């Protein structure tokens, strides 16, 4: 089997669910598994990951595993510094999982993984300056320049959701007030809808009915469904979120000047009900408007599985690279190296360069060249 | 790398210098910026450069100009304080001087100067804000200047920080530079004086003036340095806006170093201290992430000249 045809597993670790899939080089998902996230304990999460991988491995020949996790992933992409929904603090996830699986593992921020797949297979194909915004409960962000994920110095660039847009605004779980994700996310949509219903306003009648009369049961998808059916209040609620989305995008355009914004995540299911007001607000807020080229704002096309596909594809990139290097040098196989939990100097070098390739730069150092350098030493 | 010329086109002055590979400025030339004629401005730029080219062998000229510069580094798309609209400045100047000319956004040039030779030497991920009348931004990622898809990235001063806030020359409202720049400092000082505050009256007398319309940024900084409480407070407020904005910017770029330059940074600790406190306080998830270092620019007013000259020597501007 040619390596370029090899399959990899992508795993998306959310606050409540672990979703995994076997992904081919074209980004097709061949097999899927879903588990509840067992507890917040890191060991048990590792157990769940290992179980899922063994299960999928029994039916498919896979060469690597990519894990997308909500949180700060460090610059070497081996540790999760901080995850808002899990009890991970400086968790050396990559090495721990590699040891258990005997397969190369890549750990990536979930929004970065989703952006990578949109660039490879989705709404961002061919865009040299891409910014992806994932609207879930919060806001995830990613920057891709010339097909390279921009991770920043410590691996935590692109945390757009915590850019402040309202001084002294709503409290945010990051510890601040007025973060963008308090105004343009699924949580914001739900909060506003519930508040409206709680106010007892008759305009919220349809909303309340959809939630069996209990304002606390109102959620984002409910609002979106009602809006699609033409309920004027639901349309307005999405308009408000869309407007905040456009205002934040204008800030990002001032700072990053992308060619395209791809908007994904659950809230983007609302489509034009969200994006039309976002574009309007963007155009009205953008600095120097009328005197500069403007970015396109489009919807993501890969849906909720973008993160899984992206993590799998990033794992393939890295594994393909590592094997090419290894096959030519030492007898150390991927499995024994991984089991030992140690990596050779060459592997570390290769990892670093592929990290740069899928991370910081387009042009990777030539593998042959790297080999020479290693043998000369 | 040989010598190149860097030119900083400001609102009142055009400052040029011959810059060596070590980032040091040798000879200098200066012209007044003509009031509103783009032709005369281009001519003045050519004059200043020609004066230096007569005496020095230079391989390229870099022009730093406030405004949106096209990604091929030749055309000024839009300048807020000059009458340039789609002005092919690089080509025009190059035709006269017969040397390669690149045009850079002035804040990008200053950031590059600090990255190549100043406060952020060899720092691969840095953000530089130039706090003058407004706020200019420059961002270096992995050792390369961030330009964006159209060449107009890092306009950090025009990120909106206050919904429905003060009007801005860019056409927006509530832009950061309306709260954390020299213009904001003077506006707030005058407003306080006009409110009849005794503290402000005292500040005016420390500044040696009676009419608040005569207040300038440097006057306020001097008064603060002399310990005037009103001036100290004004700079403190400015620093807070600066630090809060920088915390948002750090979430986008995750830099290891943040550099603050420009005229207002002459206030040094009076500004930096409150900026840093606000920055540390507002950094999201601050307990669970590395914090960038925070410092003042080192090259002063020369950052733009040095940066533009150095960028002119680099074919891809990296
Ligand atoms: Zn936040
Ligand atoms: Zn503005």
PDB file of C-alpha atoms in Angstrom, chain B residues 57-228:
ATOM      1  CA  UNK B  57      26.366  54.164  -3.257  1.00  0.00           C
ATOM      2  CA  UNK B  58      22.962  52.710  -2.348  1.00  0.00           C
ATOM      3  CA  UNK B  59      21.303  49.592  -3.676  1.00  0.00           C
ATOM      4  CA  UNK B  60      17.689  50.365  -2.816  1.00  0.00           C
ATOM      5  CA  UNK B  61      15.305  52.891  -1.307  1.00  0.00           C
ATOM      6  CA  UNK B  62      12.528  52.078   1.151  1.00  0.00           C
ATOM      7  CA  UNK B  63       9.706  54.538   1.809  1.00  0.00           C
ATOM      8  CA  UNK B  64       7.576  54.243   4.912  1.00  0.00           C
ATOM      9  CA  UNK B  65       4.226  55.965   4.521  1.00  0.00           C
ATOM     10  CA  UNK B  66       1.122  56.085   6.687  1.00  0.00           C
ATOM     11  CA  UNK B  67      -1.653  54.315   4.847  1.00  0.00           C
ATOM     12  CA  UNK B  68      -2.652  51.168   3.021  1.00  0.00           C
ATOM     13  CA  UNK B  69       0.118  49.915   0.778  1.00  0.00           C
ATOM     14  CA  UNK B  70      -0.550  47.307  -1.928  1.00  0.00           C
ATOM     15  CA  UNK B  71       0.920  43.850  -1.385  1.00  0.00           C
ATOM     16  CA  UNK B  72       3.457  44.335  -4.197  1.00  0.00           C
ATOM     17  CA  UNK B  73       4.889  47.184  -2.121  1.00  0.00           C
ATOM     18  CA  UNK B  74       4.613  49.806  -4.835  1.00  0.00           C
ATOM     19  CA  UNK B  75       1.259  51.577  -4.570  1.00  0.00           C
ATOM     20  CA  UNK B  76      -0.305  53.571  -1.763  1.00  0.00           C
ATOM     21  CA  UNK B  77      -3.967  52.583  -1.912  1.00  0.00           C
ATOM     22  CA  UNK B  78      -5.146  55.076   0.667  1.00  0.00           C
ATOM     23  CA  UNK B  79      -3.499  57.449   3.099  1.00  0.00           C
ATOM     24  CA  UNK B  80      -5.524  59.056   5.871  1.00  0.00           C
ATOM     25  CA  UNK B  81      -3.440  62.224   6.159  1.00  0.00           C
ATOM     26  CA  UNK B  82      -2.228  62.683   2.589  1.00  0.00           C
ATOM     27  CA  UNK B  83      -4.173  62.971  -0.642  1.00  0.00           C
ATOM     28  CA  UNK B  84      -2.902  59.657  -2.016  1.00  0.00           C
ATOM     29  CA  UNK B  85      -5.472  57.383  -3.653  1.00  0.00           C
ATOM     30  CA  UNK B  86      -4.057  54.477  -5.669  1.00  0.00           C
ATOM     31  CA  UNK B  87      -0.822  56.412  -5.955  1.00  0.00           C
ATOM     32  CA  UNK B  88       1.976  54.481  -7.757  1.00  0.00           C
ATOM     33  CA  UNK B  89       4.550  56.091  -5.483  1.00  0.00           C
ATOM     34  CA  UNK B  90       7.223  53.384  -5.802  1.00  0.00           C
ATOM     35  CA  UNK B  91       7.316  53.507  -9.589  1.00  0.00           C
ATOM     36  CA  UNK B  92       7.315  57.299  -9.712  1.00  0.00           C
ATOM     37  CA  UNK B  93      10.213  57.642  -7.295  1.00  0.00           C
ATOM     38  CA  UNK B  94      12.130  54.777  -8.883  1.00  0.00           C
ATOM     39  CA  UNK B  95      11.876  56.388 -12.335  1.00  0.00           C
ATOM     40  CA  UNK B  96      13.496  59.524 -10.991  1.00  0.00           C
ATOM     41  CA  UNK B  97      16.165  57.951  -8.798  1.00  0.00           C
ATOM     42  CA  UNK B  98      17.015  54.979 -11.064  1.00  0.00           C
ATOM     43  CA  UNK B  99      17.269  52.588  -8.109  1.00  0.00           C
ATOM     44  CA  UNK B 100      14.784  49.974  -6.896  1.00  0.00           C
ATOM     45  CA  UNK B 101      12.180  51.494  -4.573  1.00  0.00           C
ATOM     46  CA  UNK B 102       9.741  49.775  -2.251  1.00  0.00           C
ATOM     47  CA  UNK B 103       6.916  51.363  -0.312  1.00  0.00           C
ATOM     48  CA  UNK B 104       5.993  50.088   3.129  1.00  0.00           C
ATOM     49  CA  UNK B 105       3.371  51.023   5.655  1.00  0.00           C
ATOM     50  CA  UNK B 106       5.187  53.249   8.171  1.00  0.00           C
ATOM     51  CA  UNK B 107       4.199  51.202  11.205  1.00  0.00           C
ATOM     52  CA  UNK B 108       5.292  48.000   9.478  1.00  0.00           C
ATOM     53  CA  UNK B 109       8.638  49.636   8.765  1.00  0.00           C
ATOM     54  CA  UNK B 110       9.019  50.708  12.401  1.00  0.00           C
ATOM     55  CA  UNK B 111       8.099  47.239  13.645  1.00  0.00           C
ATOM     56  CA  UNK B 112      10.630  45.724  11.294  1.00  0.00           C
ATOM     57  CA  UNK B 113      13.287  48.128  12.534  1.00  0.00           C
ATOM     58  CA  UNK B 114      12.676  47.045  16.132  1.00  0.00           C
ATOM     59  CA  UNK B 115      12.661  43.392  15.055  1.00  0.00           C
ATOM     60  CA  UNK B 116      15.847  43.590  13.002  1.00  0.00           C
ATOM     61  CA  UNK B 117      17.911  45.942  15.163  1.00  0.00           C
ATOM     62  CA  UNK B 118      15.968  47.119  18.195  1.00  0.00           C
ATOM     63  CA  UNK B 119      13.942  45.956  21.185  1.00  0.00           C
ATOM     64  CA  UNK B 120      12.840  42.647  19.660  1.00  0.00           C
ATOM     65  CA  UNK B 121      16.032  41.508  17.987  1.00  0.00           C
ATOM     66  CA  UNK B 122      15.814  37.858  16.935  1.00  0.00           C
ATOM     67  CA  UNK B 123      12.354  37.467  18.410  1.00  0.00           C
ATOM     68  CA  UNK B 124      10.428  35.385  15.897  1.00  0.00           C
ATOM     69  CA  UNK B 125       6.953  36.360  17.047  1.00  0.00           C
ATOM     70  CA  UNK B 126       6.483  40.005  17.926  1.00  0.00           C
ATOM     71  CA  UNK B 127       3.881  42.732  17.870  1.00  0.00           C
ATOM     72  CA  UNK B 128       4.935  46.376  17.732  1.00  0.00           C
ATOM     73  CA  UNK B 129       2.557  49.262  18.267  1.00  0.00           C
ATOM     74  CA  UNK B 130       3.625  52.771  17.360  1.00  0.00           C
ATOM     75  CA  UNK B 131       1.665  55.147  19.540  1.00  0.00           C
ATOM     76  CA  UNK B 132       1.744  58.616  18.050  1.00  0.00           C
ATOM     77  CA  UNK B 133      -1.166  60.799  17.004  1.00  0.00           C
ATOM     78  CA  UNK B 134      -2.837  57.495  16.159  1.00  0.00           C
ATOM     79  CA  UNK B 135      -1.753  53.885  16.607  1.00  0.00           C
ATOM     80  CA  UNK B 136       0.163  51.989  13.964  1.00  0.00           C
ATOM     81  CA  UNK B 137       0.740  48.277  14.164  1.00  0.00           C
ATOM     82  CA  UNK B 138       3.320  45.853  12.847  1.00  0.00           C
ATOM     83  CA  UNK B 139       3.383  42.099  13.356  1.00  0.00           C
ATOM     84  CA  UNK B 140       6.221  39.661  12.784  1.00  0.00           C
ATOM     85  CA  UNK B 141       5.311  35.971  12.569  1.00  0.00           C
ATOM     86  CA  UNK B 142       8.066  33.369  12.330  1.00  0.00           C
ATOM     87  CA  UNK B 143      10.508  36.095  11.395  1.00  0.00           C
ATOM     88  CA  UNK B 144       8.357  37.446   8.585  1.00  0.00           C
ATOM     89  CA  UNK B 145       6.337  40.622   8.395  1.00  0.00           C
ATOM     90  CA  UNK B 146       2.597  39.967   8.327  1.00  0.00           C
ATOM     91  CA  UNK B 147       1.147  41.596   5.217  1.00  0.00           C
ATOM     92  CA  UNK B 148      -2.139  39.797   4.705  1.00  0.00           C
ATOM     93  CA  UNK B 149      -3.883  38.981   1.450  1.00  0.00           C
ATOM     94  CA  UNK B 150      -3.977  42.574   0.203  1.00  0.00           C
ATOM     95  CA  UNK B 151      -1.013  44.140   1.994  1.00  0.00           C
ATOM     96  CA  UNK B 152      -3.094  45.947   4.603  1.00  0.00           C
ATOM     97  CA  UNK B 153      -2.769  43.703   7.661  1.00  0.00           C
ATOM     98  CA  UNK B 154      -1.816  44.893  11.164  1.00  0.00           C
ATOM     99  CA  UNK B 155      -3.988  48.020  11.152  1.00  0.00           C
ATOM    100  CA  UNK B 156      -4.270  47.431  14.867  1.00  0.00           C
ATOM    101  CA  UNK B 157      -5.284  50.991  15.728  1.00  0.00           C
ATOM    102  CA  UNK B 158      -8.563  50.479  13.907  1.00  0.00           C
ATOM    103  CA  UNK B 159      -9.773  47.490  15.829  1.00  0.00           C
ATOM    104  CA  UNK B 160     -13.025  48.505  17.468  1.00  0.00           C
ATOM    105  CA  UNK B 161     -12.824  48.508  21.240  1.00  0.00           C
ATOM    106  CA  UNK B 162     -15.916  50.557  22.151  1.00  0.00           C
ATOM    107  CA  UNK B 163     -19.284  49.964  20.469  1.00  0.00           C
ATOM    108  CA  UNK B 164     -20.582  53.313  19.213  1.00  0.00           C
ATOM    109  CA  UNK B 165     -17.507  55.062  20.581  1.00  0.00           C
ATOM    110  CA  UNK B 166     -15.591  58.079  19.303  1.00  0.00           C
ATOM    111  CA  UNK B 167     -15.562  58.737  15.578  1.00  0.00           C
ATOM    112  CA  UNK B 168     -12.373  57.816  13.743  1.00  0.00           C
ATOM    113  CA  UNK B 169     -10.753  59.101  10.548  1.00  0.00           C
ATOM    114  CA  UNK B 170     -10.963  55.607   9.078  1.00  0.00           C
ATOM    115  CA  UNK B 171     -14.727  55.918   8.896  1.00  0.00           C
ATOM    116  CA  UNK B 172     -15.388  53.792  11.959  1.00  0.00           C
ATOM    117  CA  UNK B 173     -16.408  54.422  15.527  1.00  0.00           C
ATOM    118  CA  UNK B 174     -14.750  53.314  18.727  1.00  0.00           C
ATOM    119  CA  UNK B 175     -11.414  52.403  17.156  1.00  0.00           C
ATOM    120  CA  UNK B 176      -8.612  51.618  19.589  1.00  0.00           C
ATOM    121  CA  UNK B 177      -6.594  54.635  18.476  1.00  0.00           C
ATOM    122  CA  UNK B 178      -9.390  56.906  19.663  1.00  0.00           C
ATOM    123  CA  UNK B 179      -8.619  55.728  23.210  1.00  0.00           C
ATOM    124  CA  UNK B 180      -4.945  54.843  23.408  1.00  0.00           C
ATOM    125  CA  UNK B 181      -3.103  57.406  21.266  1.00  0.00           C
ATOM    126  CA  UNK B 182      -1.610  60.861  21.618  1.00  0.00           C
ATOM    127  CA  UNK B 183      -4.764  62.348  20.172  1.00  0.00           C
ATOM    128  CA  UNK B 184      -6.831  60.605  22.835  1.00  0.00           C
ATOM    129  CA  UNK B 185      -4.504  61.892  25.551  1.00  0.00           C
ATOM    130  CA  UNK B 186      -4.894  65.494  24.443  1.00  0.00           C
ATOM    131  CA  UNK B 187      -8.644  65.163  23.913  1.00  0.00           C
ATOM    132  CA  UNK B 188      -9.153  63.837  27.421  1.00  0.00           C
ATOM    133  CA  UNK B 189      -6.858  66.471  28.947  1.00  0.00           C
ATOM    134  CA  UNK B 190      -8.729  69.284  27.236  1.00  0.00           C
ATOM    135  CA  UNK B 191     -12.083  67.824  28.182  1.00  0.00           C
ATOM    136  CA  UNK B 192     -10.991  67.710  31.780  1.00  0.00           C
ATOM    137  CA  UNK B 193      -9.715  71.288  31.690  1.00  0.00           C
ATOM    138  CA  UNK B 194     -12.941  72.466  30.076  1.00  0.00           C
ATOM    139  CA  UNK B 195     -14.970  70.713  32.754  1.00  0.00           C
ATOM    140  CA  UNK B 196     -13.528  73.246  35.178  1.00  0.00           C
ATOM    141  CA  UNK B 197     -11.585  70.706  37.213  1.00  0.00           C
ATOM    142  CA  UNK B 198      -9.122  72.247  39.663  1.00  0.00           C
ATOM    143  CA  UNK B 199      -6.643  69.453  39.078  1.00  0.00           C
ATOM    144  CA  UNK B 200      -6.654  70.219  35.359  1.00  0.00           C
ATOM    145  CA  UNK B 201      -6.176  73.936  36.055  1.00  0.00           C
ATOM    146  CA  UNK B 202      -3.130  73.028  38.095  1.00  0.00           C
ATOM    147  CA  UNK B 203      -1.840  70.874  35.230  1.00  0.00           C
ATOM    148  CA  UNK B 204      -2.242  73.797  32.818  1.00  0.00           C
ATOM    149  CA  UNK B 205      -0.190  75.998  35.105  1.00  0.00           C
ATOM    150  CA  UNK B 206       2.518  73.318  35.368  1.00  0.00           C
ATOM    151  CA  UNK B 207       2.528  73.298  31.571  1.00  0.00           C
ATOM    152  CA  UNK B 208       2.854  77.087  31.595  1.00  0.00           C
ATOM    153  CA  UNK B 209      -0.332  77.751  29.647  1.00  0.00           C
ATOM    154  CA  UNK B 210      -3.760  79.148  30.421  1.00  0.00           C
ATOM    155  CA  UNK B 211      -5.728  77.999  27.388  1.00  0.00           C
ATOM    156  CA  UNK B 212      -6.406  74.266  27.204  1.00  0.00           C
ATOM    157  CA  UNK B 213      -6.433  74.509  23.405  1.00  0.00           C
ATOM    158  CA  UNK B 214      -2.664  74.947  23.591  1.00  0.00           C
ATOM    159  CA  UNK B 215      -2.170  71.589  25.341  1.00  0.00           C
ATOM    160  CA  UNK B 216       0.004  69.023  23.577  1.00  0.00           C
ATOM    161  CA  UNK B 217       0.919  65.430  24.319  1.00  0.00           C
ATOM    162  CA  UNK B 218       4.564  66.169  25.187  1.00  0.00           C
ATOM    163  CA  UNK B 219       3.382  68.897  27.622  1.00  0.00           C
ATOM    164  CA  UNK B 220       1.226  66.384  29.462  1.00  0.00           C
ATOM    165  CA  UNK B 221       4.071  63.875  29.574  1.00  0.00           C
ATOM    166  CA  UNK B 222       6.404  66.507  30.986  1.00  0.00           C
ATOM    167  CA  UNK B 223       3.874  67.536  33.593  1.00  0.00           C
ATOM    168  CA  UNK B 224       3.426  63.884  34.571  1.00  0.00           C
ATOM    169  CA  UNK B 225       7.185  63.426  34.815  1.00  0.00           C
ATOM    170  CA  UNK B 226       7.222  66.443  37.144  1.00  0.00           C
ATOM    171  CA  UNK B 227       4.649  64.664  39.298  1.00  0.00           C
ATOM    172  CA  UNK B 228       1.485  66.547  38.385  1.00  0.00           C
TER     173      UNK B 228
END
